[in-house]
Short mmCIF file of C-alpha atoms in Angstrom, two decimals:
data_model
loop_
_atom_site.label_atom_id
_atom_site.label_comp_id
_atom_site.label_asym_id
_atom_site.label_seq_id
_atom_site.Cartn_x
_atom_site.Cartn_y
_atom_site.Cartn_z
CA UNK A 79 0.00 0.00 0.00
CA UNK A 80 1.39 3.36 -0.99
CA UNK A 81 2.29 5.91 1.61
CA UNK A 82 -0.58 8.36 1.51
CA UNK A 83 -0.60 11.63 3.28
CA UNK A 84 -3.96 11.17 4.97
CA UNK A 85 -4.28 8.00 6.99
CA UNK A 86 -7.80 8.81 8.19
CA UNK A 87 -10.35 10.77 6.25
CA UNK A 88 -13.85 11.37 7.52
CA UNK A 89 -16.47 13.13 5.50
CA UNK A 90 -19.92 14.19 6.57
CA UNK A 91 -20.55 11.42 9.09
CA UNK A 92 -23.92 11.16 10.82
CA UNK A 93 -24.97 8.80 13.59
CA UNK A 94 -28.21 8.77 15.55
CA UNK A 95 -29.00 6.51 18.49
CA UNK A 96 -32.54 5.51 19.30
CA UNK A 97 -33.06 5.27 23.03
CA UNK A 98 -36.66 4.20 23.16
CA UNK A 99 -38.57 7.07 21.59
CA UNK A 100 -35.78 9.57 22.12
CA UNK A 101 -33.42 10.20 19.24
CA UNK A 102 -29.88 11.14 20.19
CA UNK A 103 -28.00 12.83 17.37
CA UNK A 104 -24.49 11.80 18.37
CA UNK A 105 -22.73 12.85 15.17
CA UNK A 106 -24.17 15.51 12.89
CA UNK A 107 -21.99 15.88 9.85
CA UNK A 108 -18.39 15.48 11.02
CA UNK A 109 -15.54 15.90 8.54
CA UNK A 110 -11.78 16.03 9.01
CA UNK A 111 -8.53 14.51 7.81
CA UNK A 112 -5.66 13.10 9.82
CA UNK A 113 -2.14 12.93 8.46
CA UNK A 114 0.20 10.00 8.89
CA UNK A 115 2.26 10.12 12.10
CA UNK A 116 0.14 12.84 13.66
CA UNK A 117 -0.86 12.85 17.32
CA UNK A 118 -4.46 13.97 17.43
CA UNK A 119 -6.68 14.63 20.41
CA UNK A 120 -10.41 14.70 19.95
CA UNK A 121 -11.71 16.84 22.78
CA UNK A 122 -15.11 17.81 23.98
CA UNK A 123 -17.42 17.59 26.96
CA UNK A 124 -19.17 14.34 27.92
CA UNK A 125 -21.94 13.51 25.51
CA UNK A 126 -20.40 15.52 22.70
CA UNK A 127 -19.99 12.42 20.52
CA UNK A 128 -16.32 11.65 21.18
CA UNK A 129 -16.81 7.98 21.87
CA UNK A 130 -19.23 7.60 18.98
CA UNK A 131 -16.63 9.17 16.74
CA UNK A 132 -13.98 6.86 18.19
CA UNK A 133 -16.12 3.82 17.39
CA UNK A 134 -16.82 5.14 13.91
CA UNK A 135 -13.16 5.70 13.03
CA UNK A 136 -12.20 2.33 14.38
CA UNK A 137 -14.86 0.47 12.44
CA UNK A 138 -16.34 -0.70 15.74
CA UNK A 139 -19.80 0.58 14.93
CA UNK A 140 -21.71 1.42 11.79
CA UNK A 141 -22.68 5.01 11.00
CA UNK A 142 -25.89 6.21 9.40
CA UNK A 143 -24.32 8.15 6.56
CA UNK A 144 -21.04 9.65 5.45
CA UNK A 145 -17.75 8.03 4.59
CA UNK A 146 -14.75 6.95 6.63
CA UNK A 147 -11.52 6.18 4.84
CA UNK A 148 -8.67 4.37 6.55
CA UNK A 149 -5.61 4.43 4.27
CA UNK A 150 -7.97 5.47 1.48
CA UNK A 151 -10.15 2.40 1.92
CA UNK A 152 -13.82 3.14 2.58
CA UNK A 153 -14.58 0.96 5.58
CA UNK A 154 -18.30 0.85 4.74
CA UNK A 155 -17.40 -1.24 1.71
CA UNK A 156 -15.45 -3.86 3.65
CA UNK A 157 -17.00 -7.23 4.41
CA UNK A 158 -16.81 -8.80 7.87
CA UNK A 159 -13.58 -10.59 7.09
CA UNK A 160 -11.85 -7.46 5.79
CA UNK A 161 -13.09 -5.43 8.76
CA UNK A 162 -11.64 -8.01 11.15
CA UNK A 163 -8.36 -7.80 9.26
CA UNK A 164 -8.43 -4.01 9.54
CA UNK A 165 -9.01 -4.18 13.30
CA UNK A 166 -6.35 -6.79 13.62
CA UNK A 167 -3.51 -5.23 11.59
CA UNK A 168 -4.24 -1.59 10.82
CA UNK A 169 -5.71 -0.27 14.04
CA UNK A 170 -4.83 -0.79 17.67
CA UNK A 171 -7.42 0.07 20.33
CA UNK A 172 -6.97 1.38 23.83
CA UNK A 173 -9.99 1.81 26.10
CA UNK A 174 -10.88 3.70 29.23
CA UNK A 175 -11.66 0.43 31.00
CA UNK A 176 -8.61 -1.37 29.53
CA UNK A 177 -10.76 -4.29 28.26
CA UNK A 178 -8.10 -6.92 28.76
CA UNK A 179 -8.98 -10.61 28.71
CA UNK A 180 -9.08 -11.38 32.42
CA UNK A 181 -8.42 -15.10 32.03
CA UNK A 182 -5.05 -14.55 30.38
CA UNK A 183 -1.68 -13.30 31.55
CA UNK A 184 -0.26 -10.01 30.31
CA UNK A 185 1.82 -11.86 27.75
CA UNK A 186 -1.09 -13.98 26.50
CA UNK A 187 -3.24 -10.86 26.21
CA UNK A 188 -0.69 -9.37 23.85
CA UNK A 189 -0.37 -12.63 21.94
CA UNK A 190 -4.09 -12.97 21.21
CA UNK A 191 -4.15 -10.46 18.30
CA UNK A 192 -1.04 -12.20 16.97
CA UNK A 193 -2.82 -15.56 17.12
CA UNK A 194 -5.66 -14.07 15.07
CA UNK A 195 -3.04 -12.79 12.65
CA UNK A 196 -1.62 -16.27 12.28
CA UNK A 197 1.82 -15.53 13.71
CA UNK A 198 3.86 -18.63 14.69
CA UNK A 199 4.18 -19.32 18.39
CA UNK A 200 7.92 -18.68 18.73
CA UNK A 201 7.61 -15.31 17.03
CA UNK A 202 4.64 -14.42 19.24
CA UNK A 203 6.57 -15.21 22.39
CA UNK A 204 9.49 -13.08 21.30
CA UNK A 205 7.44 -10.14 20.09
CA UNK A 206 5.11 -10.02 23.09
CA UNK A 207 8.14 -10.01 25.37
CA UNK A 208 9.69 -7.13 23.44
CA UNK A 209 6.46 -5.13 23.55
CA UNK A 210 6.00 -5.67 27.28
CA UNK A 211 9.55 -4.57 27.88
CA UNK A 212 8.96 -1.52 25.70
CA UNK A 213 6.04 -0.43 27.89
CA UNK A 214 8.08 -1.08 31.02
CA UNK A 215 6.44 -4.32 32.18
CA UNK A 216 9.12 -6.82 31.22
CA UNK A 217 8.97 -8.32 34.70
CA UNK A 218 5.17 -8.71 34.86
CA UNK A 219 4.64 -11.01 31.89
CA UNK A 220 3.02 -13.82 33.85
CA UNK A 221 0.68 -11.59 35.82
CA UNK A 222 -3.03 -11.55 35.06
CA UNK A 223 -4.83 -8.21 34.74
CA UNK A 224 -6.31 -8.64 38.24
CA UNK A 225 -2.80 -8.64 39.68
CA UNK A 226 -1.81 -5.39 37.98
CA UNK A 227 -2.57 -1.79 38.85
CA UNK A 228 -4.70 0.38 36.58
CA UNK A 229 -1.68 2.04 35.03
CA UNK A 230 0.01 -1.30 34.44
CA UNK A 231 -3.16 -2.72 32.87
CA UNK A 232 -3.30 0.26 30.54
CA UNK A 233 0.33 -0.40 29.58
CA UNK A 234 -0.57 -3.99 28.75
CA UNK A 235 -3.46 -2.65 26.66
CA UNK A 236 -1.06 -0.33 24.85
CA UNK A 237 1.31 -3.22 24.16
CA UNK A 238 -1.63 -5.25 22.89
CA UNK A 239 -2.68 -2.40 20.61
CA UNK A 240 0.80 -2.50 19.08
CA UNK A 241 0.83 -6.30 18.68
CA UNK A 242 0.58 -6.35 14.89
CA UNK A 243 2.36 -3.04 14.33
CA UNK A 244 -0.73 -1.01 13.37
CA UNK A 245 -0.62 2.25 11.42
CA UNK A 246 -3.10 3.85 13.79
CA UNK A 247 -3.62 3.60 17.53
CA UNK A 248 -7.04 4.73 18.71
CA UNK A 249 -7.44 5.55 22.38
CA UNK A 250 -10.79 6.24 24.01
CA UNK A 251 -10.28 8.18 27.25
CA UNK A 252 -7.07 6.27 28.03
CA UNK A 253 -6.36 8.26 31.17
CA UNK A 254 -9.87 8.69 32.58
CA UNK A 255 -9.63 5.78 35.02
CA UNK A 256 -6.13 6.67 36.21
CA UNK A 257 -4.76 9.10 38.75
CA UNK A 258 -2.92 12.22 37.63
CA UNK A 259 0.63 10.85 37.75
CA UNK A 260 -0.23 7.51 36.14
CA UNK A 261 -2.23 9.34 33.49
CA UNK A 262 0.81 11.46 32.69
CA UNK A 263 2.95 8.33 32.37
CA UNK A 264 0.48 6.84 29.91
CA UNK A 265 0.42 10.08 27.90
CA UNK A 266 4.22 10.11 27.85
CA UNK A 267 4.24 6.52 26.66
CA UNK A 268 1.80 7.29 23.84
CA UNK A 269 3.88 10.28 22.80
CA UNK A 270 7.00 8.12 22.81
CA UNK A 271 5.35 5.52 20.58
CA UNK A 272 4.27 8.27 18.24
CA UNK A 273 7.82 9.61 18.03
CA UNK A 274 9.71 6.35 17.85
CA UNK A 275 7.42 4.15 15.78
CA UNK A 276 5.66 6.79 13.75
CA UNK A 277 2.29 5.39 14.77
CA UNK A 278 -0.59 7.77 14.18
CA UNK A 279 -2.30 8.27 17.51
CA UNK A 280 -5.88 9.44 17.88
CA UNK A 281 -7.24 9.91 21.37
CA UNK A 282 -10.77 10.82 22.33
CA UNK A 283 -10.36 12.54 25.65
CA UNK A 284 -11.34 15.34 27.94
CA UNK A 285 -8.03 15.19 29.74
CA UNK A 286 -6.41 18.61 29.29
CA UNK A 287 -2.98 17.06 29.94
CA UNK A 288 -3.20 15.74 26.38
CA UNK A 289 -3.19 19.25 24.91
CA UNK A 290 0.47 19.99 25.39
CA UNK A 291 1.62 16.92 23.45
CA UNK A 292 -0.95 16.73 20.67
CA UNK A 293 -0.05 17.96 17.21
CA UNK A 294 -3.61 19.01 16.63
CA UNK A 295 -6.75 19.13 18.69
CA UNK A 296 -10.16 18.54 17.20
CA UNK A 297 -12.82 20.09 19.40
CA UNK A 298 -16.21 18.41 19.22
CA UNK A 299 -19.42 19.94 20.48
CA UNK A 300 -22.91 18.46 20.13
CA UNK A 301 -21.85 16.19 17.30
CA UNK A 302 -20.18 18.95 15.24
CA UNK A 303 -16.55 19.83 14.76
CA UNK A 304 -16.33 23.01 16.80
CA UNK A 305 -12.80 23.94 15.73
CA UNK A 306 -9.49 22.32 14.85
CA UNK A 307 -6.42 23.84 16.44
CA UNK A 308 -2.69 23.33 16.16
CA UNK A 309 -0.80 22.92 19.38
CA UNK A 310 0.68 26.41 19.30
CA UNK A 311 -2.71 28.08 19.09
CA UNK A 312 -4.20 26.05 21.90
CA UNK A 313 -1.54 26.84 24.42
CA UNK A 314 -2.28 30.50 23.99
CA UNK A 315 -6.04 30.11 24.19
CA UNK A 316 -5.95 27.82 27.21
CA UNK A 317 -3.92 30.33 29.17
CA UNK A 318 -6.42 33.05 28.56
CA UNK B 245 -12.81 -2.77 -2.91
CA UNK B 246 -10.65 -5.75 -2.20
CA UNK B 247 -7.73 -5.82 0.15
CA UNK B 248 -6.54 -9.14 -1.26
CA UNK B 249 -6.09 -10.81 2.07
CA UNK B 250 -4.48 -14.13 2.87
CA UNK B 251 -6.45 -16.82 4.69
CA UNK B 252 -5.91 -16.56 8.43
CA UNK B 253 -3.85 -19.35 9.85
CA UNK B 254 -5.82 -20.08 12.99
CA UNK B 255 -5.30 -23.75 13.64
CA UNK B 256 -7.40 -26.11 15.71
CA UNK B 257 -4.40 -26.43 18.03
CA UNK B 258 -4.44 -22.71 18.79
CA UNK B 259 -8.18 -22.84 19.41
CA UNK B 260 -7.86 -25.77 21.76
CA UNK B 261 -5.11 -23.91 23.58
CA UNK B 262 -7.22 -20.74 23.97
CA UNK B 263 -10.36 -22.65 24.97
CA UNK B 264 -8.50 -24.83 27.40
CA UNK B 265 -6.81 -21.83 29.03
CA UNK B 266 -10.18 -20.16 29.34
CA UNK B 267 -11.64 -23.15 31.17
CA UNK B 268 -8.60 -23.52 33.39
CA UNK B 269 -8.32 -19.83 34.26
CA UNK B 270 -12.02 -19.50 34.96
CA UNK B 271 -11.88 -22.70 36.90
CA UNK B 272 -14.61 -22.10 39.47
CA UNK B 273 -17.04 -20.73 36.91
CA UNK B 274 -16.30 -23.73 34.70
CA UNK B 275 -16.89 -26.08 37.63
CA UNK B 276 -20.30 -24.50 38.23
CA UNK B 277 -21.17 -24.81 34.55
CA UNK B 278 -19.93 -28.40 34.48
CA UNK B 279 -21.94 -29.16 37.64
CA UNK B 280 -25.07 -27.99 35.85
CA UNK B 281 -24.35 -30.48 33.10
CA UNK B 282 -23.33 -33.26 35.51
CA UNK B 283 -26.49 -32.93 37.58
CA UNK B 284 -28.77 -32.94 34.56
CA UNK B 285 -27.09 -35.95 32.97
CA UNK B 286 -26.70 -37.83 36.26
CA UNK B 287 -30.38 -37.44 37.10
CA UNK B 288 -31.46 -38.76 33.72
CA UNK B 289 -28.96 -41.62 33.64
CA UNK B 290 -29.75 -42.67 37.23
CA UNK B 291 -33.43 -43.00 36.37
CA UNK B 292 -32.71 -44.84 33.13
CA UNK B 293 -30.36 -47.21 34.96
CA UNK B 294 -32.81 -47.80 37.75
CA UNK B 295 -35.67 -48.50 35.40
CA UNK B 296 -33.43 -50.84 33.39
CA UNK B 297 -32.46 -52.77 36.52
CA UNK B 298 -36.08 -53.08 37.62
CA UNK B 299 -37.16 -54.23 34.19
CA UNK B 300 -34.38 -56.80 33.91
CA UNK B 301 -35.10 -58.20 37.36
CA UNK B 302 -38.80 -58.23 36.52
CA UNK B 303 -39.46 -56.92 39.92
CA UNK B 304 -43.09 -56.43 40.93
CA UNK B 305 -42.54 -53.16 42.69
CA UNK B 306 -45.39 -51.10 41.38
CA UNK B 307 -43.15 -48.22 40.36
CA UNK B 308 -43.08 -49.12 36.66
CA UNK B 309 -46.05 -46.89 35.96
CA UNK B 310 -44.12 -43.89 37.22
CA UNK B 311 -40.90 -44.70 35.36
CA UNK B 312 -42.10 -43.34 32.07
CA UNK B 313 -42.99 -40.01 33.62
CA UNK B 314 -39.83 -39.87 35.68
CA UNK B 315 -37.64 -40.38 32.65
CA UNK B 316 -39.61 -37.70 30.83
CA UNK B 317 -39.14 -35.25 33.66
CA UNK B 318 -35.46 -36.13 33.95
CA UNK B 319 -35.03 -35.33 30.26
CA UNK B 320 -36.59 -31.92 30.79
CA UNK B 321 -34.38 -31.27 33.82
CA UNK B 322 -31.33 -32.37 31.87
CA UNK B 323 -32.18 -30.14 28.88
CA UNK B 324 -33.06 -27.22 31.12
CA UNK B 325 -30.00 -27.59 33.31
CA UNK B 326 -27.50 -27.76 30.49
CA UNK B 327 -29.13 -25.08 28.36
CA UNK B 328 -29.42 -22.73 31.30
CA UNK B 329 -25.83 -23.06 32.44
CA UNK B 330 -24.42 -22.68 28.94
CA UNK B 331 -26.66 -19.70 28.12
CA UNK B 332 -25.58 -17.96 31.31
CA UNK B 333 -21.94 -18.76 30.69
CA UNK B 334 -22.02 -17.12 27.26
CA UNK B 335 -24.24 -14.24 28.30
CA UNK B 336 -21.84 -13.04 30.97
CA UNK B 337 -19.03 -13.01 28.43
CA UNK B 338 -20.51 -10.78 25.72
CA UNK B 339 -18.02 -8.05 26.64
CA UNK B 340 -15.20 -10.53 26.18
CA UNK B 341 -16.60 -11.30 22.73
CA UNK B 342 -16.45 -7.56 22.03
CA UNK B 343 -12.79 -7.53 23.02
CA UNK B 344 -12.07 -10.48 20.73
CA UNK B 345 -13.74 -8.60 17.89
CA UNK B 346 -11.72 -5.45 18.55
CA UNK B 347 -8.44 -7.29 18.31
CA UNK B 348 -9.37 -8.83 14.99
CA UNK B 349 -11.25 -12.03 15.77
CA UNK B 350 -13.62 -13.17 13.05
CA UNK B 351 -17.17 -14.02 14.09
CA UNK B 352 -16.52 -17.61 13.10
CA UNK B 353 -13.30 -17.74 15.18
CA UNK B 354 -15.10 -16.48 18.24
CA UNK B 355 -18.05 -18.84 17.83
CA UNK B 356 -15.66 -21.75 17.32
CA UNK B 357 -13.74 -20.81 20.48
CA UNK B 358 -16.92 -20.93 22.52
CA UNK B 359 -18.13 -24.14 20.87
CA UNK B 360 -14.85 -25.91 21.60
CA UNK B 361 -15.07 -24.77 25.20
CA UNK B 362 -18.65 -26.05 25.37
CA UNK B 363 -17.65 -29.39 23.84
CA UNK B 364 -14.81 -29.82 26.33
CA UNK B 365 -17.17 -29.07 29.20
CA UNK B 366 -19.78 -31.30 27.58
CA UNK B 367 -17.40 -34.26 27.41
CA UNK B 368 -16.33 -33.72 31.02
CA UNK B 369 -19.88 -33.19 32.31
CA UNK B 370 -21.36 -35.97 30.23
CA UNK B 371 -18.86 -38.64 31.23
CA UNK B 372 -18.83 -37.69 34.92
CA UNK B 373 -22.61 -37.27 34.96
CA UNK B 374 -23.06 -40.59 33.20
CA UNK B 375 -20.81 -42.45 35.64
CA UNK B 376 -22.43 -40.86 38.68
CA UNK B 377 -25.88 -41.55 37.26
CA UNK B 378 -25.15 -45.24 36.62
CA UNK B 379 -23.65 -45.67 40.08
CA UNK B 380 -26.57 -43.94 41.70
CA UNK B 381 -29.12 -45.88 39.64
CA UNK B 382 -27.56 -49.11 40.89
CA UNK B 383 -27.10 -48.04 44.49
CA UNK B 384 -30.75 -47.08 44.93
CA UNK B 385 -31.72 -50.63 43.99
CA UNK B 386 -29.38 -52.32 46.44
CA UNK B 387 -32.13 -52.56 49.10
CA UNK B 388 -34.25 -54.61 46.69
CA UNK B 389 -31.65 -56.95 45.28
CA UNK B 390 -28.45 -58.51 46.58
CA UNK B 391 -25.05 -57.36 45.40
CA UNK B 392 -24.54 -60.70 43.67
CA UNK B 393 -27.70 -60.31 41.65
CA UNK B 394 -26.79 -56.78 40.62
CA UNK B 395 -23.21 -57.59 39.65
CA UNK B 396 -24.44 -60.51 37.57
CA UNK B 397 -26.87 -58.14 35.87
CA UNK B 398 -24.10 -55.67 35.13
CA UNK B 399 -21.86 -58.39 33.71
CA UNK B 400 -24.62 -59.63 31.44
CA UNK B 401 -25.53 -56.16 30.27
CA UNK B 402 -22.21 -54.38 30.18
CA UNK B 403 -22.97 -53.23 26.63
CA UNK B 404 -26.09 -51.39 27.80
CA UNK B 405 -24.09 -49.41 30.34
CA UNK B 406 -21.38 -48.58 27.84
CA UNK B 407 -23.99 -47.34 25.37
CA UNK B 408 -25.70 -45.38 28.14
CA UNK B 409 -22.40 -43.71 29.01
CA UNK B 410 -21.58 -42.90 25.39
CA UNK B 411 -25.10 -41.59 24.85
CA UNK B 412 -24.89 -39.34 27.90
CA UNK B 413 -21.59 -37.90 26.64
CA UNK B 414 -23.12 -37.31 23.21
CA UNK B 415 -26.30 -35.75 24.59
CA UNK B 416 -24.34 -33.42 26.83
CA UNK B 417 -21.95 -32.45 24.01
CA UNK B 418 -24.76 -31.73 21.57
CA UNK B 419 -26.85 -29.81 24.09
CA UNK B 420 -23.89 -27.76 25.35
CA UNK B 421 -22.77 -26.94 21.83
CA UNK B 422 -26.27 -25.92 20.75
CA UNK B 423 -26.95 -23.89 23.87
CA UNK B 424 -23.63 -22.11 23.29
CA UNK B 425 -23.93 -21.68 19.55
CA UNK B 426 -27.16 -19.68 19.61
CA UNK B 427 -26.12 -16.91 22.06
CA UNK B 428 -22.47 -16.89 20.90
CA UNK B 429 -23.53 -16.46 17.28
CA UNK B 430 -25.85 -13.62 18.29
CA UNK B 431 -23.21 -11.91 20.41
CA UNK B 432 -20.51 -12.29 17.76
CA UNK B 433 -22.87 -10.74 15.22
CA UNK B 434 -23.08 -7.52 17.25
CA UNK B 435 -20.78 -4.71 16.27
CA UNK B 436 -17.77 -4.55 18.61
CA UNK B 437 -19.00 -1.30 20.12
CA UNK B 438 -22.38 -2.83 20.94
CA UNK B 439 -20.79 -5.93 22.44
CA UNK B 440 -18.49 -3.82 24.63
CA UNK B 441 -21.42 -1.71 25.83
CA UNK B 442 -23.43 -4.83 26.68
CA UNK B 443 -24.57 -5.03 30.29
CA UNK B 444 -25.80 -8.27 31.77
#
């Protein structure tokens, strides 16, 4: 696949939830483009549509209308098998609640996406060890999620997201369940991955700590793009 | 739009490994699920054994009239017990299915994982339940007949007991697999976001 400038392209996306008789217009015509190797924060108050947008970009949920291109492939046109491949190889996911497989050790959690990718066992062992070491948990490989702290679990989740070397890492409120210091560590780690591996990172967050390290911030309000700011502009406006 | 993808290389060995780890790691939950199967099968097999013994001995006990109904009820209990425990076991793991989907599991992979787990539990529950049921079915008749009579009966009819045991394993495997397939298929068909949001 050729190296395209825009790794994610979203145009005019709508999504409405039906909660009984109430219609919730979560996304109302969202459009933006994300360049390769960018660090993007999608910010906005609770209920602004951040998580819906996160699910839409990641191909985790279907949208009502509009197009989402990942590496110039329209994900609406993918069949179930291709979507699974996309989630497996192209995109890594990080969640607020970590969503690790509780029955497995840290190492096995990281190996699961590799199993789905058909990687041989020896290679899996080696790679999962490397990834765990990279996130600073080389000595906790045999621990299950229940035996790890929140920050450590999130590190395992980050290592799992990187299992098949994805082009994009999507993070939904990755720091919301963590204390201030641990949250900062996770943000640092994400920034490091962005710098060292060139992984495009997209976080949906309302954690203002993200602002100082993001290349661009997309502000969402009531399902619309409120404004898109570069880092330099934001620092000024947030001081005001 | 075609991405020209290779076939995934997800072997039966890997699946067995994942399923087996899941059972082992969730040991107590698996024991409870297996107990549901064991009880259902054991109840049915005990009644079948008992009625077989009574029929073979041509005992005039007056309970023959009830046997038909008892076996019928035991079948219902067995079906209900197994279906219920497997349905519950899948239902509380919808979120896990969502996680599998997020990390690139195909619907068919996920369903197969759950089916293999159900089959393993089915084999375990069916064989244990069958053995317990046969033992129990014999023991409850010991006050009517002597041990010599019973052991002679078993020797003469060893084939019946083997078939009963095989049948109980098969019934429990089929029921567990079916009762897992339906909810697992449904859960795997959800979009990952829906599965992750799912609350029991």
